[in-house]
Amino acid sequence: MLEGNLSAAGKRFGIVVSRFNEFITERLFRSAFDGLLRCGAKPKDIQVVRVPGAFEIPSASRTLAETRKYDAIICLGCLLRGDTAHYDVIVNEVARGIGQSAQETGVPHAFGVLTCETLDQAIDRAGLKMGNKGFEAALAAVEMANLRQAVVGKKDVSCQLSAVSKKRKPKLSLHSKKRSR
């Protein structure tokens, strides 16, 4: 049976954290960072990227994953339901984007984005009654990074990611297209 362990020693992690609802996301971030350190990660091996809101998390996490410098990406944010359908649209796109990035790059992504009905629920999940989901996301990232390494081996991870990147078609800029008349 294969399973990952909780040793972050020698591993590199990216943390993407939303500034929107910062009262909550900062608590998630501090606990995630602490979780990585407690598992043996070095501060120099943790890259923190701050984005405006949860909607931007998938793009930033994908950018980090495509560098092939990180063993796992931790995605942190907080979405609170409002009176409009905006919440549902954002929740679905964030979840889809993070999952798609993980699947297409092969780099594990830990989902630490709170999706709550109320601020009280978010506070509970960011360190009060329900533990801290940032800490839990960090542990999941460490475990999945180790599991991935156990399954495919360290050398094969970079080769596989390289193959994924090659499959993506390069974007043409407007200046590089030749016009035909």
PDB file of C-alpha atoms in Angstrom:
ATOM      1  CA  MET A   1       0.000   0.000   0.000  1.00  0.00           C
ATOM      2  CA  LEU A   2       1.262   3.456  -0.891  1.00  0.00           C
ATOM      3  CA  GLU A   3       0.551   6.553   1.120  1.00  0.00           C
ATOM      4  CA  GLY A   4       2.308   9.848   1.643  1.00  0.00           C
ATOM      5  CA  ASN A   5       4.029  10.814   4.855  1.00  0.00           C
ATOM      6  CA  LEU A   6       4.106  14.175   6.604  1.00  0.00           C
ATOM      7  CA  SER A   7       7.760  15.079   6.061  1.00  0.00           C
ATOM      8  CA  ALA A   8       8.201  18.338   4.162  1.00  0.00           C
ATOM      9  CA  ALA A   9      11.998  18.236   4.446  1.00  0.00           C
ATOM     10  CA  GLY A  10      13.611  18.971   1.094  1.00  0.00           C
ATOM     11  CA  LYS A  11      10.302  19.832  -0.577  1.00  0.00           C
ATOM     12  CA  ARG A  12       9.214  23.160  -2.065  1.00  0.00           C
ATOM     13  CA  PHE A  13       5.726  24.584  -1.674  1.00  0.00           C
ATOM     14  CA  GLY A  14       3.762  27.429  -3.185  1.00  0.00           C
ATOM     15  CA  ILE A  15       1.028  29.107  -1.176  1.00  0.00           C
ATOM     16  CA  VAL A  16      -1.514  31.182  -3.089  1.00  0.00           C
ATOM     17  CA  VAL A  17      -3.593  33.298  -0.731  1.00  0.00           C
ATOM     18  CA  SER A  18      -6.423  35.697  -1.518  1.00  0.00           C
ATOM     19  CA  ARG A  19      -6.412  39.177   0.023  1.00  0.00           C
ATOM     20  CA  PHE A  20     -10.228  39.408  -0.146  1.00  0.00           C
ATOM     21  CA  ASN A  21     -11.696  38.606   3.285  1.00  0.00           C
ATOM     22  CA  GLU A  22      -8.176  39.085   4.647  1.00  0.00           C
ATOM     23  CA  PHE A  23      -9.379  38.831   8.230  1.00  0.00           C
ATOM     24  CA  ILE A  24      -9.964  35.138   7.497  1.00  0.00           C
ATOM     25  CA  THR A  25      -7.371  34.388   4.809  1.00  0.00           C
ATOM     26  CA  GLU A  26      -4.497  35.719   6.899  1.00  0.00           C
ATOM     27  CA  ARG A  27      -5.416  33.230   9.652  1.00  0.00           C
ATOM     28  CA  LEU A  28      -5.496  30.441   7.049  1.00  0.00           C
ATOM     29  CA  PHE A  29      -2.130  31.531   5.685  1.00  0.00           C
ATOM     30  CA  ARG A  30      -0.395  31.744   9.077  1.00  0.00           C
ATOM     31  CA  SER A  31      -1.603  28.253   9.988  1.00  0.00           C
ATOM     32  CA  ALA A  32      -0.624  26.788   6.613  1.00  0.00           C
ATOM     33  CA  PHE A  33       2.859  28.280   6.887  1.00  0.00           C
ATOM     34  CA  ASP A  34       3.156  26.961  10.454  1.00  0.00           C
ATOM     35  CA  GLY A  35       1.977  23.531   9.313  1.00  0.00           C
ATOM     36  CA  LEU A  36       4.686  23.364   6.656  1.00  0.00           C
ATOM     37  CA  LEU A  37       7.372  24.406   9.147  1.00  0.00           C
ATOM     38  CA  ARG A  38       6.169  21.823  11.688  1.00  0.00           C
ATOM     39  CA  CYS A  39       6.477  19.167   8.976  1.00  0.00           C
ATOM     40  CA  GLY A  40      10.103  20.156   8.333  1.00  0.00           C
ATOM     41  CA  ALA A  41       9.904  22.643   5.463  1.00  0.00           C
ATOM     42  CA  LYS A  42      12.378  25.514   5.458  1.00  0.00           C
ATOM     43  CA  PRO A  43      11.020  29.067   5.063  1.00  0.00           C
ATOM     44  CA  LYS A  44      13.220  29.540   1.978  1.00  0.00           C
ATOM     45  CA  ASP A  45      11.381  26.613   0.329  1.00  0.00           C
ATOM     46  CA  ILE A  46       7.962  28.267   0.666  1.00  0.00           C
ATOM     47  CA  GLN A  47       6.886  30.785  -1.969  1.00  0.00           C
ATOM     48  CA  VAL A  48       3.911  32.967  -1.029  1.00  0.00           C
ATOM     49  CA  VAL A  49       1.815  34.595  -3.752  1.00  0.00           C
ATOM     50  CA  ARG A  50      -0.962  36.996  -2.810  1.00  0.00           C
ATOM     51  CA  VAL A  51      -3.825  37.551  -5.242  1.00  0.00           C
ATOM     52  CA  PRO A  52      -6.747  40.012  -5.126  1.00  0.00           C
ATOM     53  CA  GLY A  53      -9.545  37.486  -4.661  1.00  0.00           C
ATOM     54  CA  ALA A  54     -10.482  33.831  -4.813  1.00  0.00           C
ATOM     55  CA  PHE A  55     -11.231  34.014  -8.536  1.00  0.00           C
ATOM     56  CA  GLU A  56      -7.519  34.657  -9.197  1.00  0.00           C
ATOM     57  CA  ILE A  57      -6.294  31.666  -7.166  1.00  0.00           C
ATOM     58  CA  PRO A  58      -6.498  29.092 -10.013  1.00  0.00           C
ATOM     59  CA  SER A  59      -4.506  31.252 -12.412  1.00  0.00           C
ATOM     60  CA  ALA A  60      -1.739  31.950  -9.906  1.00  0.00           C
ATOM     61  CA  SER A  61      -1.592  28.331  -8.746  1.00  0.00           C
ATOM     62  CA  ARG A  62      -1.341  27.158 -12.351  1.00  0.00           C
ATOM     63  CA  THR A  63       1.475  29.612 -13.023  1.00  0.00           C
ATOM     64  CA  LEU A  64       3.408  28.302 -10.013  1.00  0.00           C
ATOM     65  CA  ALA A  65       2.777  24.667 -10.938  1.00  0.00           C
ATOM     66  CA  GLU A  66       3.976  25.173 -14.498  1.00  0.00           C
ATOM     67  CA  THR A  67       7.383  26.387 -13.283  1.00  0.00           C
ATOM     68  CA  ARG A  68       8.029  22.810 -12.067  1.00  0.00           C
ATOM     69  CA  LYS A  69       9.752  24.280  -8.988  1.00  0.00           C
ATOM     70  CA  TYR A  70       7.161  23.167  -6.432  1.00  0.00           C
ATOM     71  CA  ASP A  71       6.185  19.793  -5.037  1.00  0.00           C
ATOM     72  CA  ALA A  72       2.704  21.042  -4.113  1.00  0.00           C
ATOM     73  CA  ILE A  73       0.589  24.197  -4.178  1.00  0.00           C
ATOM     74  CA  ILE A  74      -1.662  25.305  -1.299  1.00  0.00           C
ATOM     75  CA  CYS A  75      -4.678  27.403  -2.322  1.00  0.00           C
ATOM     76  CA  LEU A  76      -6.202  29.607   0.392  1.00  0.00           C
ATOM     77  CA  GLY A  77      -9.219  31.877   0.200  1.00  0.00           C
ATOM     78  CA  CYS A  78     -12.587  32.657   1.725  1.00  0.00           C
ATOM     79  CA  LEU A  79     -15.907  33.009  -0.059  1.00  0.00           C
ATOM     80  CA  LEU A  80     -18.982  34.122   1.869  1.00  0.00           C
ATOM     81  CA  ARG A  81     -22.461  33.695   0.444  1.00  0.00           C
ATOM     82  CA  GLY A  82     -24.208  36.939  -0.341  1.00  0.00           C
ATOM     83  CA  ASP A  83     -27.662  37.820  -1.630  1.00  0.00           C
ATOM     84  CA  THR A  84     -26.875  37.167  -5.308  1.00  0.00           C
ATOM     85  CA  ALA A  85     -25.787  34.237  -7.470  1.00  0.00           C
ATOM     86  CA  HIS A  86     -22.258  35.692  -7.635  1.00  0.00           C
ATOM     87  CA  TYR A  87     -21.097  33.370  -4.824  1.00  0.00           C
ATOM     88  CA  ASP A  88     -22.181  30.223  -6.681  1.00  0.00           C
ATOM     89  CA  VAL A  89     -20.447  31.294  -9.883  1.00  0.00           C
ATOM     90  CA  ILE A  90     -17.170  32.107  -8.114  1.00  0.00           C
ATOM     91  CA  VAL A  91     -17.201  28.953  -5.950  1.00  0.00           C
ATOM     92  CA  ASN A  92     -17.703  26.740  -8.999  1.00  0.00           C
ATOM     93  CA  GLU A  93     -15.004  28.447 -11.073  1.00  0.00           C
ATOM     94  CA  VAL A  94     -12.445  28.446  -8.269  1.00  0.00           C
ATOM     95  CA  ALA A  95     -12.988  24.764  -7.505  1.00  0.00           C
ATOM     96  CA  ARG A  96     -12.934  23.825 -11.191  1.00  0.00           C
ATOM     97  CA  GLY A  97      -9.836  25.898 -11.891  1.00  0.00           C
ATOM     98  CA  ILE A  98      -7.832  24.517  -8.986  1.00  0.00           C
ATOM     99  CA  GLY A  99      -8.784  20.942  -9.854  1.00  0.00           C
ATOM    100  CA  GLN A 100      -7.993  21.454 -13.517  1.00  0.00           C
ATOM    101  CA  SER A 101      -4.601  22.949 -12.695  1.00  0.00           C
ATOM    102  CA  ALA A 102      -3.713  19.988 -10.495  1.00  0.00           C
ATOM    103  CA  GLN A 103      -4.833  17.445 -13.081  1.00  0.00           C
ATOM    104  CA  GLU A 104      -3.179  19.097 -16.063  1.00  0.00           C
ATOM    105  CA  THR A 105       0.145  19.962 -14.419  1.00  0.00           C
ATOM    106  CA  GLY A 106       0.475  16.874 -12.263  1.00  0.00           C
ATOM    107  CA  VAL A 107       1.398  19.009  -9.247  1.00  0.00           C
ATOM    108  CA  PRO A 108      -0.778  18.361  -6.174  1.00  0.00           C
ATOM    109  CA  HIS A 109      -2.948  21.332  -5.164  1.00  0.00           C
ATOM    110  CA  ALA A 110      -4.453  21.489  -1.674  1.00  0.00           C
ATOM    111  CA  PHE A 111      -7.881  23.138  -1.512  1.00  0.00           C
ATOM    112  CA  GLY A 112      -7.979  25.518   1.445  1.00  0.00           C
ATOM    113  CA  VAL A 113     -10.678  27.810   0.095  1.00  0.00           C
ATOM    114  CA  LEU A 114     -13.476  28.254   2.591  1.00  0.00           C
ATOM    115  CA  THR A 115     -16.985  28.364   1.143  1.00  0.00           C
ATOM    116  CA  CYS A 116     -19.210  29.543   3.962  1.00  0.00           C
ATOM    117  CA  GLU A 117     -22.732  30.776   4.453  1.00  0.00           C
ATOM    118  CA  THR A 118     -21.745  33.239   7.183  1.00  0.00           C
ATOM    119  CA  LEU A 119     -18.763  35.056   8.623  1.00  0.00           C
ATOM    120  CA  ASP A 120     -19.186  33.079  11.844  1.00  0.00           C
ATOM    121  CA  GLN A 121     -18.727  29.819   9.923  1.00  0.00           C
ATOM    122  CA  ALA A 122     -15.575  31.198   8.303  1.00  0.00           C
ATOM    123  CA  ILE A 123     -14.175  32.287  11.673  1.00  0.00           C
ATOM    124  CA  ASP A 124     -14.843  28.818  13.087  1.00  0.00           C
ATOM    125  CA  ARG A 125     -12.982  27.173  10.177  1.00  0.00           C
ATOM    126  CA  ALA A 126     -10.051  29.581  10.434  1.00  0.00           C
ATOM    127  CA  GLY A 127      -8.968  28.650  13.900  1.00  0.00           C
ATOM    128  CA  LEU A 128     -11.776  28.513  16.414  1.00  0.00           C
ATOM    129  CA  LYS A 129     -14.290  25.669  16.794  1.00  0.00           C
ATOM    130  CA  MET A 130     -13.493  23.728  13.635  1.00  0.00           C
ATOM    131  CA  GLY A 131      -9.677  23.806  13.708  1.00  0.00           C
ATOM    132  CA  ASN A 132      -7.902  25.641  10.922  1.00  0.00           C
ATOM    133  CA  LYS A 133      -8.445  24.627   7.307  1.00  0.00           C
ATOM    134  CA  GLY A 134      -5.188  26.334   6.291  1.00  0.00           C
ATOM    135  CA  PHE A 135      -3.242  23.977   8.552  1.00  0.00           C
ATOM    136  CA  GLU A 136      -5.194  21.019   7.180  1.00  0.00           C
ATOM    137  CA  ALA A 137      -4.476  22.112   3.595  1.00  0.00           C
ATOM    138  CA  ALA A 138      -0.756  22.286   4.381  1.00  0.00           C
ATOM    139  CA  LEU A 139      -0.785  18.744   5.761  1.00  0.00           C
ATOM    140  CA  ALA A 140      -2.670  17.522   2.690  1.00  0.00           C
ATOM    141  CA  ALA A 141      -0.117  19.225   0.414  1.00  0.00           C
ATOM    142  CA  VAL A 142       2.811  17.575   2.225  1.00  0.00           C
ATOM    143  CA  GLU A 143       1.177  14.156   2.145  1.00  0.00           C
ATOM    144  CA  MET A 144       0.258  14.413  -1.545  1.00  0.00           C
ATOM    145  CA  ALA A 145       3.729  15.661  -2.516  1.00  0.00           C
ATOM    146  CA  ASN A 146       5.220  12.600  -0.819  1.00  0.00           C
ATOM    147  CA  LEU A 147       2.652  10.254  -2.308  1.00  0.00           C
ATOM    148  CA  ARG A 148       3.323  11.598  -5.780  1.00  0.00           C
ATOM    149  CA  GLN A 149       7.047  11.127  -5.273  1.00  0.00           C
ATOM    150  CA  ALA A 150       6.485   7.568  -4.045  1.00  0.00           C
ATOM    151  CA  VAL A 151       4.359   6.717  -7.080  1.00  0.00           C
ATOM    152  CA  VAL A 152       6.338   8.307  -9.915  1.00  0.00           C
ATOM    153  CA  GLY A 153       9.732   9.046  -8.379  1.00  0.00           C
ATOM    154  CA  LYS A 154      11.416  12.440  -8.127  1.00  0.00           C
ATOM    155  CA  LYS A 155      13.098  12.287 -11.545  1.00  0.00           C
ATOM    156  CA  ASP A 156       9.932  11.233 -13.355  1.00  0.00           C
ATOM    157  CA  VAL A 157       7.916  14.134 -11.868  1.00  0.00           C
ATOM    158  CA  SER A 158       9.909  16.772 -13.726  1.00  0.00           C
ATOM    159  CA  CYS A 159       9.878  14.739 -16.943  1.00  0.00           C
ATOM    160  CA  GLN A 160       6.106  14.296 -16.814  1.00  0.00           C
ATOM    161  CA  LEU A 161       5.527  17.985 -16.117  1.00  0.00           C
ATOM    162  CA  SER A 162       7.765  18.870 -19.018  1.00  0.00           C
ATOM    163  CA  ALA A 163       5.635  16.684 -21.296  1.00  0.00           C
ATOM    164  CA  VAL A 164       2.449  18.362 -20.051  1.00  0.00           C
ATOM    165  CA  SER A 165       3.872  21.811 -20.744  1.00  0.00           C
ATOM    166  CA  LYS A 166       4.885  20.804 -24.268  1.00  0.00           C
ATOM    167  CA  LYS A 167       1.313  19.737 -25.056  1.00  0.00           C
ATOM    168  CA  ARG A 168       0.015  23.254 -24.498  1.00  0.00           C
ATOM    169  CA  LYS A 169      -0.024  25.305 -27.624  1.00  0.00           C
ATOM    170  CA  PRO A 170       1.982  28.525 -27.503  1.00  0.00           C
ATOM    171  CA  LYS A 171      -0.035  31.709 -27.553  1.00  0.00           C
ATOM    172  CA  LEU A 172       0.499  33.968 -30.510  1.00  0.00           C
ATOM    173  CA  SER A 173       0.668  37.658 -29.874  1.00  0.00           C
ATOM    174  CA  LEU A 174      -1.034  40.083 -32.205  1.00  0.00           C
ATOM    175  CA  HIS A 175       2.386  41.233 -33.356  1.00  0.00           C
ATOM    176  CA  SER A 176       3.564  37.768 -34.353  1.00  0.00           C
ATOM    177  CA  LYS A 177       0.656  36.956 -36.660  1.00  0.00           C
ATOM    178  CA  LYS A 178       1.229  37.643 -40.305  1.00  0.00           C
ATOM    179  CA  ARG A 179      -1.608  39.294 -42.072  1.00  0.00           C
ATOM    180  CA  SER A 180      -2.569  38.008 -45.473  1.00  0.00           C
ATOM    181  CA  ARG A 181      -4.456  40.160 -47.922  1.00  0.00           C
TER     182      ARG A 181
END
